[in-house]
Coordinates of C-alpha atoms (C1' of nucleotides) in Angstrom, one line a residue:
Chain A
M727 CA 22.5 -27.4 -0.5
E728 CA 22.5 -27.3 -4.3
K729 CA 26.0 -28.0 -5.5
D730 CA 27.3 -24.1 -7.7
N731 CA 30.5 -22.0 -7.3
I732 CA 28.9 -19.5 -5.5
V733 CA 30.1 -20.8 -2.1
E734 CA 33.6 -20.8 -1.9
K735 CA 34.2 -21.5 2.0
A736 CA 32.4 -22.1 5.7
E737 CA 34.1 -21.3 8.8
A738 CA 32.8 -19.9 12.5
A739 CA 33.4 -17.0 14.0
G740 CA 31.9 -16.5 17.5
G741 CA 28.9 -18.6 17.3
Y742 CA 28.0 -17.9 13.9
L743 CA 28.9 -20.1 10.4
N744 CA 30.2 -17.1 8.2
F745 CA 29.7 -18.6 4.4
F746 CA 31.6 -16.8 2.0
V747 CA 30.6 -16.2 -2.0
N748 CA 32.6 -16.2 -4.9
K749 CA 31.8 -13.0 -5.7
E750 CA 32.6 -12.7 -9.4
E751 CA 30.5 -15.9 -10.1
F752 CA 28.1 -14.6 -7.9
I753 CA 27.8 -11.7 -10.1
K754 CA 27.8 -13.2 -13.0
Q755 CA 24.9 -15.9 -12.3
V756 CA 22.8 -12.8 -11.1
I757 CA 23.4 -10.8 -14.2
N758 CA 23.6 -12.6 -17.0
Q759 CA 19.8 -14.0 -15.0
V760 CA 18.5 -10.8 -15.5
I761 CA 19.4 -9.9 -19.2
Q762 CA 18.5 -13.7 -19.7
Q763 CA 14.8 -13.4 -18.3
G764 CA 14.1 -9.6 -18.8
D765 CA 10.4 -8.5 -17.4
K766 CA 10.5 -12.1 -16.4
Y767 CA 12.6 -11.9 -14.3
G768 CA 11.5 -12.4 -10.8
S769 CA 7.9 -14.2 -12.3
S770 CA 7.0 -17.2 -11.1
D771 CA 4.9 -20.7 -11.9
E772 CA 3.2 -21.0 -8.5
G773 CA 0.4 -19.2 -9.6
E774 CA -0.4 -21.8 -12.5
G775 CA -4.0 -22.8 -13.1
K776 CA -5.0 -21.2 -9.9
T777 CA -7.5 -17.9 -10.1
V778 CA -6.7 -14.8 -7.7
L779 CA -10.1 -12.8 -7.7
V780 CA -9.1 -9.3 -6.5
E781 CA -12.3 -7.1 -5.4
F782 CA -11.0 -3.2 -5.2
S783 CA -11.8 0.6 -5.2
S784 CA -15.5 0.3 -6.0
P785 CA -17.0 3.7 -5.7
N786 CA -20.6 4.5 -4.8
I787 CA -21.9 5.7 -8.1
A788 CA -23.3 9.5 -8.5
K789 CA -20.4 10.5 -5.2
P790 CA -16.9 11.7 -5.6
F791 CA -14.2 9.2 -5.7
H792 CA -12.0 10.7 -2.7
I793 CA -8.5 10.2 -1.4
G794 CA -9.3 7.1 0.5
H795 CA -11.0 5.4 -2.7
L796 CA -7.7 6.5 -4.2
V797 CA -6.0 5.1 -1.9
N798 CA -7.9 1.5 -2.3
T799 CA -7.5 1.3 -6.3
I800 CA -4.1 1.8 -6.3
T801 CA -3.3 -0.7 -3.1
G802 CA -5.8 -3.2 -5.4
N803 CA -3.6 -2.7 -8.6
A804 CA -0.5 -3.6 -6.9
I805 CA -1.8 -6.6 -5.5
E806 CA -3.3 -8.0 -8.4
K807 CA -0.1 -7.2 -10.9
I808 CA 1.9 -8.7 -7.9
F809 CA -0.2 -12.0 -8.1
K810 CA 0.2 -12.1 -11.4
H811 CA 3.9 -11.9 -11.6
L812 CA 4.5 -15.1 -9.5
G813 CA 1.8 -16.5 -12.1
Y814 CA -2.1 -16.6 -10.8
N815 CA -5.6 -15.9 -13.4
T816 CA -6.2 -12.7 -11.9
V817 CA -9.5 -11.0 -12.5
K818 CA -10.2 -7.4 -11.3
L819 CA -13.9 -6.6 -9.9
N820 CA -15.1 -3.5 -8.9
H821 CA -17.9 -4.3 -6.8
I822 CA -19.7 -0.6 -7.3
G823 CA -21.9 0.9 -4.4
D824 CA -24.9 1.2 -6.7
Y825 CA -27.5 0.0 -4.8
G826 CA -29.8 1.0 -1.8
T827 CA -32.5 3.2 -0.7
Q828 CA -30.0 6.2 -1.4
F829 CA -30.8 6.0 -5.6
G830 CA -34.5 6.4 -4.5
K831 CA -33.3 9.5 -3.2
L832 CA -31.3 10.3 -5.8
I833 CA -34.0 9.7 -8.5
S834 CA -36.5 11.8 -6.1
A835 CA -34.0 14.6 -6.5
Y836 CA -33.4 14.3 -9.9
K837 CA -36.9 14.7 -11.2
R838 CA -37.5 17.7 -8.8
W839 CA -34.3 19.7 -9.7
G840 CA -32.6 17.6 -12.1
N841 CA -30.6 19.6 -14.9
D842 CA -29.6 17.3 -17.8
E843 CA -27.1 20.1 -19.6
V844 CA -25.0 20.1 -15.8
I845 CA -25.3 17.0 -15.6
E846 CA -23.6 16.4 -19.0
K847 CA -21.1 18.7 -17.9
D848 CA -20.3 17.3 -14.4
P849 CA -22.0 14.3 -14.1
I850 CA -20.4 13.5 -10.5
N851 CA -20.7 17.0 -8.3
E852 CA -24.4 17.6 -10.0
L853 CA -25.7 14.6 -9.0
M854 CA -24.2 15.4 -5.8
N855 CA -25.4 18.5 -5.3
I856 CA -28.8 17.7 -6.2
Y857 CA -28.1 14.5 -3.3
V858 CA -27.3 17.3 -0.5
K859 CA -29.7 19.2 -1.8
F860 CA -32.7 16.5 -1.1
H861 CA -31.0 15.8 2.5
E862 CA -31.1 20.3 3.5
E863 CA -35.2 19.8 1.4
A864 CA -36.0 16.9 3.7
E865 CA -35.4 18.5 7.1
K866 CA -37.8 20.7 6.1
D867 CA -39.9 18.5 4.8
P868 CA -39.7 14.8 6.2
S869 CA -42.6 13.1 3.3
L870 CA -39.5 13.4 0.9
E871 CA -38.3 10.7 2.1
D872 CA -40.9 8.5 1.5
E873 CA -40.6 10.0 -1.3
G874 CA -37.2 8.5 -1.5
R875 CA -38.0 5.3 -0.6
Y876 CA -41.4 4.9 -3.5
Y877 CA -39.2 5.5 -5.8
F878 CA -37.0 2.7 -4.7
K879 CA -39.2 0.5 -4.1
K880 CA -40.2 1.3 -8.1
L881 CA -36.8 0.6 -8.3
E882 CA -36.4 -2.9 -6.6
E883 CA -39.9 -3.7 -8.9
G884 CA -38.1 -2.6 -12.2
D885 CA -40.5 0.4 -13.2
P886 CA -39.3 1.5 -16.7
E887 CA -38.6 5.4 -15.4
A888 CA -36.9 4.8 -12.1
V889 CA -34.5 2.0 -13.7
A890 CA -33.8 3.9 -17.0
L891 CA -33.1 7.0 -14.4
W892 CA -31.0 5.0 -12.0
E893 CA -28.6 3.2 -15.2
K894 CA -28.5 6.6 -16.7
F895 CA -26.7 7.9 -13.4
R896 CA -24.7 4.4 -13.1
E897 CA -23.7 4.9 -17.1
L898 CA -22.4 8.3 -16.5
S899 CA -20.5 8.1 -13.0
L900 CA -18.6 5.0 -14.7
K901 CA -17.9 7.2 -17.4
E902 CA -16.0 9.3 -14.9
F903 CA -14.5 6.8 -13.1
K904 CA -13.3 5.0 -15.9
K905 CA -11.2 8.6 -16.8
L906 CA -9.3 8.6 -13.7
Y907 CA -8.4 4.6 -13.4
D908 CA -7.1 5.8 -17.3
D909 CA -5.0 7.8 -15.5
F910 CA -3.7 4.8 -13.4
N911 CA -3.5 2.9 -16.2
I912 CA -6.0 0.5 -14.7
E913 CA -9.0 -1.4 -16.3
F914 CA -11.6 -4.0 -14.3
D915 CA -12.5 -7.2 -15.6
S916 CA -15.9 -7.2 -14.0
Y917 CA -17.6 -3.6 -12.9
A918 CA -20.4 -6.3 -11.8
G919 CA -21.8 -4.0 -8.6
E920 CA -23.6 -4.4 -5.5
S921 CA -26.7 -4.1 -7.6
F922 CA -26.0 -7.2 -10.3
Y923 CA -26.3 -9.2 -7.0
T924 CA -30.0 -8.2 -6.4
D925 CA -32.0 -11.4 -7.8
K926 CA -29.2 -13.9 -6.2
M927 CA -29.8 -13.0 -2.6
P928 CA -33.0 -15.3 -1.9
E929 CA -31.3 -18.5 -2.6
V930 CA -28.7 -17.7 0.4
I931 CA -31.7 -17.2 2.6
D932 CA -32.9 -20.2 1.1
I933 CA -29.7 -21.5 2.2
L934 CA -29.7 -20.4 5.5
R935 CA -32.2 -21.7 6.8
E936 CA -32.1 -24.5 5.3
K937 CA -28.3 -25.5 8.0
N938 CA -30.9 -23.6 10.4
L939 CA -28.8 -20.7 10.8
L940 CA -31.4 -17.6 10.5
K941 CA -32.4 -16.8 13.8
E942 CA -35.2 -13.8 14.7
S943 CA -34.0 -11.7 17.0
S944 CA -35.3 -7.9 17.5
G945 CA -37.3 -8.7 14.3
A946 CA -34.4 -9.3 11.8
Q947 CA -33.2 -12.2 10.6
I948 CA -29.3 -13.1 12.0
V949 CA -26.8 -15.6 12.4
D950 CA -25.5 -16.3 16.2
L951 CA -21.6 -16.3 15.5
E952 CA -21.3 -16.5 19.1
Q953 CA -18.8 -19.7 18.8
F954 CA -16.6 -17.0 16.4
N955 CA -16.7 -14.3 19.4
L956 CA -17.9 -11.9 17.1
P957 CA -21.5 -9.7 17.2
P958 CA -24.3 -11.7 14.8
C959 CA -24.6 -10.7 11.6
I960 CA -27.8 -9.3 10.4
I961 CA -28.9 -11.2 6.9
L962 CA -32.9 -9.9 6.5
K963 CA -33.6 -5.7 8.6
S964 CA -36.4 -6.1 10.9
D965 CA -38.4 -4.7 7.9
G966 CA -37.5 -8.1 5.7
A967 CA -34.8 -6.3 3.1
T968 CA -31.3 -7.3 3.1
I969 CA -28.4 -5.8 4.0
Y970 CA -25.0 -5.5 2.7
A971 CA -23.7 -8.6 4.6
T972 CA -26.6 -10.2 2.2
R973 CA -25.3 -9.0 -0.6
D974 CA -21.3 -10.1 0.0
L975 CA -22.7 -13.8 0.7
A976 CA -24.5 -13.9 -1.9
A977 CA -21.1 -12.3 -4.2
A978 CA -19.1 -14.9 -2.3
I979 CA -21.1 -17.7 -3.3
Y980 CA -21.8 -15.8 -7.2
R981 CA -17.7 -15.1 -7.5
K982 CA -17.0 -19.1 -6.5
R983 CA -19.2 -20.8 -8.4
T984 CA -18.1 -18.6 -11.6
Y985 CA -14.6 -18.3 -11.6
D986 CA -13.5 -21.2 -8.8
F987 CA -10.9 -18.9 -7.2
Y988 CA -8.4 -20.3 -5.2
K989 CA -8.3 -16.9 -3.4
C990 CA -11.0 -13.6 -3.1
L991 CA -9.1 -10.9 -2.6
Y992 CA -11.3 -7.7 -0.8
V993 CA -9.8 -4.7 -0.7
V994 CA -11.7 -2.9 1.7
G995 CA -11.1 -0.1 4.2
N996 CA -9.6 -1.5 7.3
T997 CA -12.8 -0.3 8.8
Q998 CA -14.2 -3.1 7.3
A999 CA -12.6 -5.8 9.2
L1000 CA -15.2 -6.8 11.2
H1001 CA -17.9 -6.8 8.4
F1002 CA -15.9 -9.1 7.0
K1003 CA -14.9 -11.7 9.4
Q1004 CA -18.3 -12.1 10.0
V1005 CA -19.2 -12.5 6.4
F1006 CA -16.7 -15.3 6.3
S1007 CA -17.7 -17.3 9.5
V1008 CA -21.0 -17.7 7.7
L1009 CA -20.0 -18.7 4.8
K1010 CA -18.0 -21.2 7.1
L1011 CA -20.9 -21.9 9.2
A1012 CA -23.3 -22.9 5.9
G1013 CA -20.6 -25.2 5.3
F1014 CA -18.5 -23.9 2.3
D1015 CA -14.8 -24.4 3.8
W1016 CA -13.5 -22.6 0.5
A1017 CA -14.4 -19.6 2.8
D1018 CA -11.1 -19.9 4.4
D1019 CA -10.0 -18.7 1.0
C1020 CA -11.5 -14.9 0.9
V1021 CA -9.3 -12.0 2.4
H1022 CA -9.9 -9.3 3.8
I1023 CA -7.1 -7.2 3.2
G1024 CA -7.7 -3.7 4.8
T1025 CA -6.0 -0.9 3.7
S1026 CA -4.9 2.5 5.6
L1027 CA -6.8 5.0 6.3
V1028 CA -6.3 8.1 5.2
K1029 CA -5.8 11.0 7.7
F1030 CA -4.2 14.8 8.4
A1031 CA -0.8 15.1 10.6
D1032 CA -3.1 16.8 13.5
R1033 CA -6.8 15.4 12.6
K1034 CA -8.6 13.5 10.6
L1035 CA -10.8 13.7 7.2
S1036 CA -13.9 14.5 7.8
T1037 CA -16.5 14.5 4.6
R1038 CA -19.3 15.8 6.6
K1039 CA -17.3 19.0 7.8
G1040 CA -15.9 19.5 3.9
D1041 CA -12.2 18.2 4.5
V1042 CA -12.0 15.5 1.8
I1043 CA -9.2 15.8 -0.7
F1044 CA -10.7 13.8 -3.7
A1045 CA -8.7 12.1 -6.1
K1046 CA -9.0 14.3 -9.1
E1047 CA -7.4 17.0 -6.5
V1048 CA -4.9 14.7 -5.8
V1049 CA -4.2 14.0 -9.8
D1050 CA -4.1 17.2 -11.1
E1051 CA -1.9 19.1 -8.2
A1052 CA 0.8 16.2 -8.5
V1053 CA 0.5 16.8 -12.7
E1054 CA 1.3 20.1 -11.8
K1055 CA 3.9 20.3 -9.7
T1056 CA 5.9 18.0 -12.1
L1057 CA 6.0 20.1 -14.7
E1058 CA 7.1 23.3 -13.2
I1059 CA 10.2 20.7 -12.3
I1060 CA 10.5 19.5 -15.6
N1061 CA 10.5 23.0 -16.5
T1062 CA 13.6 24.8 -14.4
K1063 CA 15.4 21.3 -15.1
N1064 CA 14.8 20.5 -18.2
P1065 CA 12.9 23.1 -20.3
N1066 CA 13.9 21.5 -23.7
L1067 CA 12.6 17.7 -23.2
E1068 CA 9.9 16.7 -25.4
N1069 CA 6.3 15.6 -24.5
K1070 CA 6.1 16.9 -21.2
E1071 CA 3.1 16.6 -20.1
D1072 CA 3.2 13.3 -21.0
V1073 CA 5.9 12.8 -19.5
A1074 CA 4.1 15.0 -16.0
K1075 CA 1.4 12.8 -15.6
K1076 CA 3.9 9.4 -15.4
V1077 CA 5.7 11.0 -13.2
G1078 CA 3.1 12.5 -11.1
M1079 CA 0.5 9.4 -10.8
G1080 CA 4.5 7.6 -9.9
A1081 CA 4.6 9.9 -7.1
I1082 CA 1.8 9.6 -5.9
I1083 CA 1.3 5.5 -6.3
Y1084 CA 5.1 5.6 -4.2
T1085 CA 3.3 8.0 -1.8
F1086 CA 0.0 5.3 -1.2
L1087 CA 2.3 2.4 -1.1
K1088 CA 5.5 3.4 0.6
N1089 CA 3.8 2.0 4.6
N1090 CA 2.3 -1.1 5.1
M1091 CA -1.6 -1.3 5.6
D1092 CA -1.9 -1.2 8.8
K1093 CA -1.1 2.3 9.7
D1094 CA -3.3 5.2 8.7
I1095 CA -1.9 7.3 5.9
V1096 CA -0.8 10.3 7.4
F1097 CA -1.5 12.9 4.2
S1098 CA 0.6 15.7 3.8
W1099 CA 1.1 17.8 0.2
E1100 CA 4.1 18.3 1.1
D1101 CA 5.8 14.8 1.3
M1102 CA 3.8 13.7 -1.3
L1103 CA 5.0 16.7 -4.0
N1104 CA 8.8 16.4 -2.3
F1105 CA 10.3 14.7 -5.7
E1106 CA 13.9 14.3 -3.0
G1107 CA 14.6 11.5 -1.0
E1108 CA 12.8 8.2 -1.0
S1109 CA 9.9 9.5 -3.5
G1110 CA 8.6 7.7 -7.3
P1111 CA 10.5 10.4 -9.2
Y1112 CA 13.5 9.0 -6.9
V1113 CA 13.6 5.7 -8.6
M1114 CA 12.2 7.0 -11.8
Y1115 CA 14.9 9.4 -12.2
S1116 CA 17.4 6.0 -11.3
Y1117 CA 15.6 4.1 -14.4
V1118 CA 16.2 7.3 -16.5
R1119 CA 20.2 7.5 -15.2
G1120 CA 20.6 4.0 -16.5
K1121 CA 18.4 4.1 -19.3
S1122 CA 20.5 7.4 -20.7
I1123 CA 23.5 5.6 -20.4
L1124 CA 22.4 2.3 -22.3
R1125 CA 21.0 4.8 -25.1
K1126 CA 24.4 6.5 -25.7
A1127 CA 27.1 3.7 -25.6
E1128 CA 28.5 2.8 -28.7
N1129 CA 29.9 -0.8 -30.0
I1130 CA 29.1 -2.4 -27.0
D1131 CA 30.1 -6.4 -26.5
I1132 CA 27.0 -8.2 -26.5
N1133 CA 28.9 -10.8 -24.2
P1134 CA 30.8 -9.1 -22.1
D1135 CA 33.3 -10.1 -19.2
L1136 CA 31.6 -9.9 -16.1
S1137 CA 34.9 -10.7 -13.8
N1138 CA 35.7 -7.3 -14.4
L1139 CA 33.0 -6.0 -11.9
K1140 CA 35.0 -6.2 -8.7
T1141 CA 34.0 -3.3 -6.5
D1142 CA 32.2 -3.8 -3.5
D1143 CA 29.3 -1.4 -5.0
E1144 CA 29.1 -3.7 -8.0
F1145 CA 29.1 -7.2 -5.5
Y1146 CA 25.9 -5.0 -3.6
L1147 CA 23.9 -4.5 -6.6
A1148 CA 24.0 -8.0 -8.3
K1149 CA 23.3 -9.2 -4.8
H1150 CA 19.8 -6.2 -4.2
L1151 CA 19.3 -8.0 -8.2
S1152 CA 19.4 -11.5 -6.6
L1153 CA 16.9 -10.4 -3.9
F1154 CA 14.3 -9.5 -6.2
K1155 CA 12.1 -12.9 -6.7
E1156 CA 11.9 -13.6 -3.1
T1157 CA 10.6 -10.2 -2.6
V1158 CA 8.1 -10.4 -5.4
K1159 CA 6.9 -13.5 -3.5
Q1160 CA 6.7 -11.8 0.3
A1161 CA 4.6 -9.4 -1.4
A1162 CA 2.0 -11.5 -2.2
E1163 CA 2.2 -13.9 1.0
R1164 CA 2.1 -10.5 3.1
Y1165 CA -0.6 -9.0 0.6
E1166 CA 1.5 -6.2 1.5
P1167 CA 2.9 -3.6 -2.1
F1168 CA 5.0 -2.2 0.2
V1169 CA 7.7 -4.7 -0.4
I1170 CA 8.5 -4.2 -3.8
N1171 CA 8.7 -0.8 -2.8
R1172 CA 10.5 -0.8 -0.4
Y1173 CA 13.1 -2.6 -2.8
V1174 CA 13.1 -1.2 -6.0
T1175 CA 14.0 2.1 -3.4
E1176 CA 16.9 0.3 -2.2
L1177 CA 17.7 -0.9 -5.6
A1178 CA 18.0 3.0 -7.0
K1179 CA 20.1 3.5 -4.1
V1180 CA 22.8 1.1 -4.1
Y1181 CA 22.6 2.2 -8.5
N1182 CA 22.8 5.9 -7.6
K1183 CA 25.9 5.3 -5.4
F1184 CA 27.9 3.3 -8.0
Y1185 CA 26.6 5.7 -10.5
N1186 CA 28.0 8.6 -9.3
T1187 CA 31.3 6.7 -7.3
H1188 CA 32.1 4.4 -10.8
P1189 CA 32.3 5.9 -14.4
I1190 CA 30.6 4.0 -16.6
L1191 CA 31.2 5.0 -20.3
T1192 CA 34.6 6.7 -19.8
A1193 CA 35.7 3.3 -18.3
D1194 CA 38.3 1.1 -20.1
K1195 CA 36.2 -0.9 -22.7
E1196 CA 36.5 -4.0 -20.8
V1197 CA 35.2 -2.2 -17.3
R1198 CA 32.6 -0.5 -19.8
D1199 CA 30.8 -3.3 -21.1
A1200 CA 30.7 -4.9 -18.2
R1201 CA 29.1 -2.3 -15.9
L1202 CA 26.6 -1.5 -19.5
A1203 CA 25.3 -4.9 -18.9
L1204 CA 24.9 -4.4 -15.2
T1205 CA 23.0 -0.9 -15.8
K1206 CA 20.9 -3.0 -17.9
A1207 CA 20.1 -5.6 -15.3
V1208 CA 19.1 -2.7 -12.7
T1209 CA 17.2 -0.3 -15.0
I1210 CA 15.0 -4.2 -15.8
V1211 CA 14.4 -4.6 -12.4
L1212 CA 13.4 -1.4 -11.5
A1213 CA 11.2 -0.8 -14.4
T1214 CA 9.3 -4.7 -13.4
G1215 CA 9.7 -4.1 -10.1
L1216 CA 8.0 0.1 -10.3
G1217 CA 5.5 -1.9 -13.4
L1218 CA 4.1 -4.7 -10.6
L1219 CA 2.9 -1.5 -7.7
G1220 CA 1.9 0.4 -11.5
I1221 CA 4.4 2.5 -12.0
Q1222 CA 5.2 3.7 -15.0
P1223 CA 8.7 5.0 -15.6
P1224 CA 9.5 7.3 -18.6
E1225 CA 12.4 7.1 -21.1
N1226 CA 13.2 10.9 -20.1
M1227 CA 12.2 13.2 -17.6
Chain B
rG609 C1' -18.0 -1.8 28.6
rC610 C1' -15.8 -5.2 24.7
rG611 C1' -13.4 -6.7 19.8
rC612 C1' -9.3 -5.4 16.3
rU613 C1' -4.6 -2.5 15.8
rC614 C1' -0.7 0.6 16.4
rG615 C1' 3.4 2.8 19.6
rU616 C1' 11.0 3.0 17.3
rA617 C1' 15.0 9.8 15.9
rG618 C1' 12.1 16.4 15.8
rC619 C1' 8.8 14.5 11.4
rU620 C1' 7.1 10.1 8.1
rC621 C1' 8.8 5.1 8.9
rA622 C1' 12.2 0.3 7.7
rG623 C1' 13.3 -3.4 10.7
rU624 C1' 8.6 -11.8 8.2
rU625 C1' 10.0 -16.7 11.4
rG626 C1' 13.7 -14.0 18.2
rG627 C1' 20.6 -13.2 16.7
rA628 C1' 26.3 -9.7 16.3
rU629 C1' 27.4 -2.1 17.2
rA630 C1' 18.7 -0.7 16.1
rG631 C1' 18.7 1.3 10.2
rA632 C1' 16.7 4.5 6.3
rG633 C1' 14.2 9.6 4.2
rU634 C1' 12.5 14.3 5.8
rA635 C1' 14.2 18.5 8.4
rC636 C1' 18.6 21.2 9.8
rU637 C1' 24.7 21.7 9.2
rU638 C1' 28.4 21.1 5.2
rG639 C1' 30.6 19.5 0.9
rA640 C1' 31.0 17.7 -3.9
rC641 C1' 28.6 19.9 -11.3
rU642 C1' 34.4 22.1 -17.2
rA643 C1' 31.6 14.4 -14.7
rC644 C1' 27.8 9.2 -17.8
rG645 C1' 21.3 14.0 -16.1
rA646 C1' 22.6 17.8 -9.2
rA647 C1' 14.9 15.3 -8.9
rU648 C1' 22.1 12.9 -7.6
rC649 C1' 25.8 11.6 -3.6
rA650 C1' 29.4 11.6 0.1
rA651 C1' 29.8 13.3 5.6
rG652 C1' 27.6 15.0 10.7
rG653 C1' 24.5 15.2 14.7
rG654 C1' 19.5 13.7 16.3
rG655 C1' 17.1 6.7 20.0
rU656 C1' 15.3 5.0 27.5
rC657 C1' 12.4 0.7 20.4
rG658 C1' 5.6 3.7 25.0
rC659 C1' 5.9 1.8 30.4
rA660 C1' 7.2 -2.4 34.2
rG661 C1' 7.9 -7.3 34.6
rG662 C1' 8.8 -12.4 32.7
rU663 C1' 10.6 -16.3 29.2
rU664 C1' 16.7 -17.3 28.0
rC665 C1' 23.2 -17.8 26.6
rG666 C1' 20.6 -13.7 23.5
rA667 C1' 14.4 -9.2 23.1
rA668 C1' 12.5 -3.6 19.3
rU669 C1' 10.9 -9.2 17.9
rC670 C1' 7.9 -14.0 22.2
rC671 C1' 4.1 -13.7 26.8
rU672 C1' 1.5 -11.0 31.1
rG673 C1' 0.1 -6.0 32.6
rU674 C1' 0.1 -1.6 32.3
rC675 C1' -0.4 4.5 29.7
rG676 C1' -1.7 6.6 24.9
rG677 C1' -3.6 7.0 19.9
rG678 C1' -6.5 5.1 15.9
rC679 C1' -10.9 1.8 14.4
rG680 C1' -15.0 -1.1 14.9
rC681 C1' -18.9 -3.3 17.9
rA682 C1' -27.0 -5.6 14.6
rC683 C1' -30.6 -3.3 11.2
rC684 C1' -26.0 2.3 6.3
rA685 C1' -21.8 0.5 3.2

RNA sequence: GCGCUCGUAGCUCAGUUGGAUAGAGUACUUGACUACGAAUCAAGGGGUCGCAGGUUCGAAUCCUGUCGGGCGCACCA
């Protein structure tokens, strides 16, 4: 054990060995460390020189961004920030769904019913509308399907008109998605989607063929994965076309070459667990040992308490609705509780976004997220606003303090509540590490919640500004340390707390 | 049928490598604003950790079985 002044004595008690710490010394060390390191507190250099790729969000163009995508986006964003805090060089990849027969259908639909004016106004919904219309019409007139396939073929062949239309859809969609990413302050390093890998797939097939891994089965080319106790992975469909597994293989190889990643994290819905097991296994069979560095982080399915969300039945929640509701609700609360607040809209947005992020990162990903407007918009108790409010109160006190001793005597922090706070602050680094090891942002979420809770208790029982000067200054230092860690922790989740609310 | 996963308070969930009397929030009841911001705090009731075996000084945690829910199981992604 490291020699320091913290452990005072140790004694055995009923089969346990109890250590007694020198609280005074402990508190001093923790608080000084937090204040010195500021927003670097809890960081580390364990990731130095290592690149971690995080693939997340990955919406399909020309389709609405629903709540499932939102959960995924928020989760991936937090994971990236957590790894970054640990010193890793991180790269955020948005593997856009921009390839497939569906785009042939969309081109066909556009040529039939597309109206540029309407599309400019509300691109995704209008593209969605004509896409749905295509399917309705195709029920009556099956020849439409052929037309869709025809245009997809054109697209693959590089036909200028088809390509131009596809690019237009892609641009319009991305523009729309970026609005949402802006709301959450998310920026991607790459939008290389499925289409980006089209010309990289032949090589994958060559590699697999060369290693004798490809087998013919019912007309399709597959890789047998029986030794892994997995169903076979289809590489080429019986019509000779590629499939998403092929694209994921090409993407993985491309990424390894381009970034030489230490880890490649796929933040994708839990429902695709088997798919990733198959893809990683194929890579392994092909001799790519780095397949072990590829990790599927399966995000939670979102459902209602009594039923599951169903796109088909129109029982869906769009990301935009969630954002709008949260901001509106926050504005209402501000208007009743703090009507004179400046920049209400800005604050409402921060608090609203924070509430959403908090809700989605509240529990571990093995469980489904039971969505309820009531819970999401309840800003009391364990919630984003609760933690942000604790931060805001701390900052408010710090702003009011005058004539502070920059280097206060921290031995004035004698109460249990103060000790618990210091104790909790000391746990931050370990918490960040654990969140990364488990690939679970909720670990951070629980941490900041607990810290806020302990601070609120302290706040409610002990005077800060009105305490004797020496005690006051020590408590101010403690408050400062708490606000630093709260802001850092929230930041790792992608939550930006306001200074007032 | 097979694989993965979950089952802890009315509800939503913590409880990582087995340890002291199983914890939060919510909801409900009650108390605290002439106090640094009440989006806060304090107090109370609420449990066969799905069930049954097993491993051992000790199991919510590990093993086996079983029941129940979710997801997935070749040419969609």
